């Protein structure tokens, strides 16, 4: 099981949809989050992409020296990047980071944003372009280890004699992750990517996606790994966790929710449509009462695009829900929480010990012997194995 965290390059706050409780997201703050994730044992971080975010490649590059083992899931964007340039960027980053790059193929689903970036293709054509893009990208990187060049003449993209002089560390290329809920997205995932990502839908819906992509890949003689993108709100008790969920959206008004939902409705992303449908299940109920499956809460998506659901509960419950997704075939989990620095610590401390995952290995010469916790009465170090509860006689 891989656990990744999230870098909030589009902003961070204690309350969604308002500047109250917000904080400046600058390089020192991103270094804090990345450093915490690295030290706590997260396998990597997802860096978002889009006009509402800082550029993911610049951000990731600025954090190589601030981390040691952390991997970076960074987007390539067909229509914005050319595949040969994107391959060169990926190889350079992979070498300079010592093989710590993961690549996120992002087709995009917001027509207005895409047109602002100069991309005017419709949904079907964007997926055609993405398929050509990642095929060229993969071939250039794979052949860089032997010095061969690549020729490709497609409907949307063409290269002649494309090659890399300096190959990436990871062979044949850094792993490609991708998320797309439409039929075209499932086809692309089955044909070309290494890991398919879904947003946090209920387990039954996720199982259907996995089965479809897995069957398509098997028909081509391929296997695909699976991941899921979720928020998480974990507290010592279920009551405290649900109170924190309600607090997260307590400052956003109905007009803001309506404006956000109207913007999402204009997108042609099937994944965003599915997220919006989950939020609509709460129509006629309290906005804080959006539990669409056990401990799966759709409140985040009232105003946030993309991933809009969170696992909510006390540590054992949240861990149990994660294991339920793992039993479906999910082996990579990308989590986030507000604010992202504090919640990275909270999730790692409360949930990591309950998951069936391998902790990261210590660095050479690093002795993980403490100190752990504060010394008791200036005499004794607290036991790391002390029971959480003391029975009453």
Coordinates of C-alpha atoms in Angstrom, one line a residue:
X1 CA 0.0 0.0 0.0
X2 CA 1.4 3.4 -1.0
X3 CA 0.2 6.5 0.8
X4 CA 0.7 9.9 -0.8
X5 CA -0.2 13.4 0.6
X6 CA -1.1 16.6 -1.3
X7 CA 0.6 19.9 -1.8
X8 CA -2.1 22.7 -1.8
X9 CA -0.6 25.0 -4.4
X10 CA -4.1 26.4 -5.0
X11 CA -4.4 27.6 -1.4
X12 CA -5.0 26.2 2.1
X13 CA -7.3 27.1 4.9
X14 CA -9.2 25.9 8.0
X15 CA -12.5 26.7 6.3
X16 CA -13.5 26.0 2.7
X17 CA -14.9 28.8 0.5
X18 CA -13.6 31.7 2.6
X19 CA -10.5 33.7 3.4
X20 CA -11.1 33.2 7.1
X21 CA -8.5 30.9 8.6
X22 CA -6.6 31.0 5.3
X23 CA -2.8 31.0 5.1
X24 CA -0.2 32.1 2.6
X25 CA 1.0 29.3 0.4
X26 CA 4.6 30.2 -0.4
X27 CA 7.8 28.3 -0.8
X28 CA 8.5 28.0 3.0
X29 CA 5.0 26.7 3.6
X30 CA 5.3 24.1 0.8
X31 CA 8.7 23.1 2.1
X32 CA 7.1 22.5 5.5
X33 CA 4.4 20.3 4.1
X34 CA 6.8 18.4 1.8
X35 CA 9.3 18.0 4.6
X36 CA 6.7 16.7 7.0
X37 CA 5.4 14.2 4.5
X38 CA 9.0 13.1 3.8
X39 CA 9.8 12.7 7.5
X40 CA 6.5 11.1 8.4
X41 CA 6.9 8.3 5.9
X42 CA 4.5 9.3 3.1
X43 CA 5.6 7.7 -0.2
X44 CA 5.0 10.9 -2.2
X45 CA 3.0 14.0 -2.8
X46 CA 0.5 15.0 -5.6
X47 CA 1.0 18.5 -7.0
X48 CA -2.2 19.8 -8.6
X49 CA -2.3 21.5 -12.0
X50 CA -4.4 24.2 -13.6
X51 CA -4.7 27.9 -13.8
X52 CA -5.8 28.0 -10.1
X53 CA -2.5 26.4 -9.1
X54 CA 1.2 27.3 -9.1
X55 CA 3.1 25.5 -11.8
X56 CA 3.7 21.9 -10.7
X57 CA 7.1 21.4 -12.3
X58 CA 8.5 24.6 -10.8
X59 CA 7.1 23.7 -7.4
X60 CA 8.4 20.1 -7.5
X61 CA 11.8 21.2 -8.7
X62 CA 12.1 23.7 -5.8
X63 CA 11.4 20.9 -3.3
X64 CA 14.0 18.3 -4.5
X65 CA 16.6 19.6 -2.1
X66 CA 14.2 20.0 0.8
X67 CA 13.3 16.3 0.8
X68 CA 15.2 13.0 0.7
X69 CA 12.9 10.1 -0.2
X70 CA 9.6 11.8 -1.1
X71 CA 8.3 11.2 -4.6
X72 CA 6.5 13.8 -6.6
X73 CA 3.4 13.1 -8.8
X74 CA 3.7 15.9 -11.4
X75 CA 1.4 16.6 -14.3
X76 CA 2.1 16.5 -18.0
X77 CA -0.6 18.3 -20.1
X78 CA -1.2 17.4 -23.7
X79 CA -1.9 20.5 -25.7
X80 CA 0.1 22.6 -23.2
X81 CA 3.3 20.5 -23.3
X82 CA 4.9 19.0 -26.4
X83 CA 5.7 15.3 -25.8
X84 CA 9.4 15.6 -26.6
X85 CA 9.9 18.6 -24.3
X86 CA 7.8 16.9 -21.6
X87 CA 10.1 13.8 -21.9
X88 CA 13.2 15.9 -21.5
X89 CA 11.7 17.6 -18.4
X90 CA 10.8 14.3 -16.9
X91 CA 14.2 12.7 -17.5
X92 CA 16.0 15.8 -16.0
X93 CA 13.8 15.8 -12.9
X94 CA 14.1 12.1 -12.5
X95 CA 17.9 12.3 -12.6
X96 CA 18.2 15.3 -10.4
X97 CA 15.9 13.9 -7.8
X98 CA 17.5 10.4 -7.8
X99 CA 14.5 8.6 -9.4
X100 CA 11.7 10.3 -7.4
X101 CA 9.4 11.3 -10.3
X102 CA 5.8 10.0 -10.8
X103 CA 4.0 11.4 -13.9
X104 CA 0.3 12.4 -13.9
X105 CA -1.2 12.5 -17.4
X106 CA -3.9 15.2 -17.2
X107 CA -6.3 15.6 -20.2
X108 CA -8.4 18.3 -18.5
X109 CA -12.1 18.8 -18.2
X110 CA -12.8 22.6 -17.9
X111 CA -13.4 23.9 -21.4
X112 CA -13.1 27.6 -20.4
X113 CA -9.7 27.0 -18.7
X114 CA -8.5 24.9 -21.6
X115 CA -9.4 27.5 -24.2
X116 CA -7.7 30.1 -22.1
X117 CA -4.6 28.0 -22.4
X118 CA -5.0 27.6 -26.1
X119 CA -6.6 24.2 -26.2
X120 CA -9.8 24.1 -28.3
X121 CA -10.4 20.4 -28.8
X122 CA -13.6 18.8 -27.6
X123 CA -13.7 15.9 -25.0
X124 CA -13.2 13.1 -27.5
X125 CA -10.4 14.8 -29.5
X126 CA -8.6 15.7 -26.3
X127 CA -8.4 12.0 -25.4
X128 CA -7.2 11.2 -28.9
X129 CA -4.5 13.8 -28.4
X130 CA -3.6 12.5 -25.0
X131 CA -3.2 8.9 -26.3
X132 CA -0.8 10.1 -29.0
X133 CA 1.0 12.3 -26.5
X134 CA 1.7 9.6 -23.9
X135 CA 2.7 7.1 -26.6
X136 CA 5.4 9.5 -28.0
X137 CA 6.5 10.4 -24.5
X138 CA 6.9 6.8 -23.4
X139 CA 8.8 5.8 -26.5
X140 CA 11.2 8.7 -26.3
X141 CA 12.1 7.9 -22.7
X142 CA 12.2 4.1 -23.2
X143 CA 14.5 4.4 -26.2
X144 CA 16.8 6.9 -24.4
X145 CA 18.5 4.0 -22.7
X146 CA 19.7 2.7 -26.0
X147 CA 20.2 6.0 -27.8
X148 CA 17.5 5.4 -30.4
X149 CA 15.3 8.1 -31.9
X150 CA 11.5 8.1 -32.4
X151 CA 9.3 8.9 -35.4
X152 CA 5.6 9.3 -35.1
X153 CA 3.0 10.8 -37.4
X154 CA -0.4 11.0 -35.8
X155 CA -3.7 12.9 -36.2
X156 CA -2.7 15.5 -33.6
X157 CA 1.0 15.1 -32.9
X158 CA 4.1 14.2 -34.9
X159 CA 7.8 13.9 -34.2
X160 CA 10.7 13.0 -36.4
X161 CA 14.0 11.8 -35.0
X162 CA 13.0 12.7 -31.4
X163 CA 15.5 11.5 -28.9
X164 CA 17.0 12.0 -25.4
X165 CA 20.7 12.1 -24.8
X166 CA 20.3 11.7 -21.0
X167 CA 17.9 9.0 -19.9
X168 CA 15.9 9.0 -16.7
X169 CA 17.0 7.0 -13.6
X170 CA 13.8 4.9 -13.7
X171 CA 13.5 2.4 -16.5
X172 CA 12.0 2.3 -19.0
X173 CA 10.4 5.6 -17.8
X174 CA 8.9 7.1 -14.6
X175 CA 5.6 5.5 -13.9
X176 CA 2.5 7.1 -15.6
X177 CA -0.6 7.8 -13.5
X178 CA -3.9 8.8 -15.0
X179 CA -7.5 9.4 -14.1
X180 CA -10.5 9.5 -16.4
X181 CA -14.0 8.2 -15.8
X182 CA -15.3 8.2 -19.3
X183 CA -15.1 5.3 -21.7
X184 CA -12.3 7.0 -23.6
X185 CA -10.5 7.5 -20.3
X186 CA -10.8 3.8 -19.4
X187 CA -9.6 2.8 -22.9
X188 CA -6.5 5.1 -22.5
X189 CA -5.8 3.7 -19.1
X190 CA -6.0 0.1 -20.2
X191 CA -3.8 0.7 -23.2
X192 CA -0.9 2.9 -21.9
X193 CA -0.7 3.9 -18.2
X194 CA 0.8 2.2 -15.2
X195 CA -1.7 3.3 -12.5
X196 CA -5.3 4.3 -12.9
X197 CA -6.7 6.9 -10.4
X198 CA -10.3 7.4 -9.4
X199 CA -11.7 10.1 -7.2
X200 CA -13.4 8.9 -3.9
X201 CA -16.6 7.3 -5.0
X202 CA -18.4 4.7 -2.9
X203 CA -16.8 1.3 -2.9
X204 CA -19.3 -0.3 -5.2
X205 CA -18.8 2.4 -7.9
X206 CA -15.0 2.1 -7.5
X207 CA -15.2 -1.7 -7.9
X208 CA -17.0 -1.2 -11.2
X209 CA -14.4 1.1 -12.5
X210 CA -11.6 -1.2 -11.5
X211 CA -13.3 -4.2 -13.1
X212 CA -13.8 -2.4 -16.4
X213 CA -10.2 -1.0 -16.6
X214 CA -8.7 -4.3 -15.5
X215 CA -10.7 -6.3 -18.1
X216 CA -9.8 -3.9 -20.9
X217 CA -6.1 -4.1 -19.9
X218 CA -6.2 -7.9 -19.7
X219 CA -7.6 -8.1 -23.3
X220 CA -4.4 -6.3 -24.4
X221 CA -2.1 -8.5 -22.3
X222 CA -1.5 -5.7 -19.8
X223 CA -1.9 -5.1 -16.1
X224 CA -2.7 -1.8 -14.4
X225 CA -2.4 -0.7 -10.8
X226 CA -5.1 1.3 -9.1
X227 CA -5.2 4.3 -6.9
X228 CA -7.8 6.6 -5.3
X229 CA -7.8 10.3 -4.4
X230 CA -9.6 11.2 -1.1
X231 CA -9.6 13.8 1.6
X232 CA -9.5 12.6 5.2
X233 CA -10.9 14.0 8.4
X234 CA -9.7 11.8 11.3
X235 CA -10.0 12.6 15.0
X236 CA -9.8 10.6 18.3
X237 CA -13.5 10.0 18.2
X238 CA -16.2 9.7 15.5
X239 CA -18.1 12.6 17.1
X240 CA -15.1 14.8 17.0
X241 CA -14.4 13.9 13.3
X242 CA -17.9 14.7 12.2
X243 CA -17.8 18.0 14.1
X244 CA -14.6 18.8 12.3
X245 CA -16.2 18.0 8.9
X246 CA -19.1 20.3 9.7
X247 CA -16.7 23.1 10.9
X248 CA -14.8 22.8 7.6
X249 CA -17.8 24.1 5.6
X250 CA -19.3 26.2 8.3
X251 CA -18.1 29.5 6.8
X252 CA -19.3 29.0 3.2
X253 CA -22.7 30.4 2.3
X254 CA -25.3 29.0 -0.1
X255 CA -24.6 31.6 -2.8
X256 CA -21.0 30.4 -2.9
X257 CA -22.0 26.8 -3.2
X258 CA -24.5 27.6 -6.0
X259 CA -21.8 29.6 -7.9
X260 CA -19.3 26.7 -7.5
X261 CA -21.8 24.1 -8.6
X262 CA -22.8 26.2 -11.7
X263 CA -19.1 26.3 -12.7
X264 CA -18.7 22.6 -12.3
X265 CA -21.8 22.0 -14.4
X266 CA -20.2 23.7 -17.4
X267 CA -17.3 21.3 -17.5
X268 CA -17.2 18.3 -19.8
X269 CA -15.4 16.1 -17.4
X270 CA -17.2 12.8 -16.6
X271 CA -15.3 12.5 -13.3
X272 CA -16.6 16.0 -12.3
X273 CA -20.1 15.0 -13.3
X274 CA -19.9 11.9 -11.1
X275 CA -18.6 14.0 -8.2
X276 CA -21.5 16.5 -8.6
X277 CA -24.0 13.7 -8.6
X278 CA -22.7 12.5 -5.3
X279 CA -23.1 16.0 -3.8
X280 CA -26.7 16.1 -5.2
X281 CA -27.6 13.2 -3.0
X282 CA -27.6 15.6 -0.1
X283 CA -30.3 17.8 -1.7
X284 CA -33.0 18.5 0.9
X285 CA -30.8 17.7 3.8
X286 CA -28.3 19.7 5.9
X287 CA -25.1 20.5 4.0
X288 CA -23.2 18.9 6.8
X289 CA -25.2 15.7 6.3
X290 CA -23.7 14.4 3.1
X291 CA -22.6 10.9 4.1
X292 CA -23.1 9.1 0.8
X293 CA -21.6 5.8 2.0
X294 CA -20.4 4.7 5.5
X295 CA -17.9 7.4 6.6
X296 CA -17.6 8.8 3.0
X297 CA -18.7 12.5 3.1
X298 CA -19.3 14.7 0.0
X299 CA -19.2 18.0 1.7
X300 CA -15.8 19.1 0.4
X301 CA -17.1 19.0 -3.2
X302 CA -19.7 21.6 -2.5
X303 CA -17.1 24.3 -3.4
X304 CA -14.0 22.4 -4.4
X305 CA -13.5 21.1 -7.9
X306 CA -12.0 17.7 -8.6
X307 CA -11.8 15.3 -5.6
X308 CA -14.8 16.2 -3.4
X309 CA -15.2 13.4 -0.9
X310 CA -13.5 12.7 2.5
X311 CA -13.2 9.7 4.8
X312 CA -14.5 10.9 8.2
X313 CA -14.1 9.1 11.5
X314 CA -11.9 7.9 14.3
X315 CA -8.6 6.2 13.5
X316 CA -9.8 2.5 13.5
X317 CA -12.8 3.3 11.4
X318 CA -10.9 5.3 8.8
X319 CA -8.3 2.6 8.6
X320 CA -11.0 0.0 8.1
X321 CA -12.5 2.0 5.2
X322 CA -9.1 2.3 3.6
X323 CA -8.6 -1.5 3.9
X324 CA -12.0 -1.9 2.2
X325 CA -10.8 0.0 -0.8
X326 CA -7.6 -1.9 -0.7
X327 CA -9.5 -5.2 -0.9
X328 CA -11.0 -4.0 -4.2
X329 CA -7.6 -3.7 -5.7
X330 CA -6.6 -0.1 -4.7
X331 CA -2.9 -0.1 -3.7
X332 CA -2.2 3.7 -3.9
X333 CA -4.0 6.3 -1.8
X334 CA -3.6 10.0 -2.2
X335 CA -5.0 11.9 0.8
X336 CA -5.3 15.5 1.9
X337 CA -6.8 17.5 4.8
X338 CA -7.3 21.1 5.8
X339 CA -4.9 22.6 6.8
X340 CA -2.5 20.3 5.0
X341 CA 0.5 20.7 7.3
X342 CA -1.3 19.8 10.6
X343 CA -3.4 17.1 9.0
X344 CA -0.4 15.4 7.5
X345 CA 0.9 14.9 11.0
X346 CA -2.5 13.9 12.4
X347 CA -3.2 11.3 9.7
X348 CA 0.2 9.7 10.0
X349 CA 0.2 9.6 13.7
X350 CA -3.3 8.2 14.1
X351 CA -3.8 6.0 11.0
X352 CA -0.4 4.8 9.8
X353 CA 0.1 2.3 12.6
X354 CA -3.3 0.7 11.7
X355 CA -2.6 0.1 8.0
X356 CA -1.1 -2.9 6.4
X357 CA 1.8 -1.0 4.7
X358 CA 5.6 -1.2 4.9
X359 CA 7.2 1.8 6.6
X360 CA 10.0 3.6 4.7
X361 CA 13.4 2.3 5.5
X362 CA 15.7 4.4 7.6
X363 CA 18.4 6.4 5.9
X364 CA 21.9 4.8 6.1
X365 CA 23.3 5.5 9.6
X366 CA 20.0 6.8 10.9
X367 CA 19.1 5.3 14.3
X368 CA 15.3 5.4 14.8
X369 CA 15.6 5.0 18.6
X370 CA 14.1 8.2 19.7
X371 CA 13.3 10.3 21.5
X372 CA 9.7 9.5 21.1
X373 CA 7.4 11.7 23.2
X374 CA 8.2 13.8 26.2
X375 CA 10.2 12.2 29.1
X376 CA 7.9 11.5 32.0
X377 CA 8.8 13.4 35.2
X378 CA 12.4 13.9 34.1
X379 CA 12.9 10.2 34.8
X380 CA 11.5 7.8 32.2
X381 CA 11.0 7.7 28.4
X382 CA 7.5 6.9 27.4
X383 CA 6.9 3.5 26.0
X384 CA 6.1 3.5 22.3
X385 CA 4.0 0.3 22.9
X386 CA 2.0 1.6 25.8
X387 CA -1.7 0.6 25.5
X388 CA -4.1 3.4 24.5
X389 CA -6.7 2.4 27.1
X390 CA -6.2 1.4 30.7
X391 CA -8.9 -0.9 32.0
X392 CA -10.8 0.1 35.1
X393 CA -11.1 -2.4 37.9

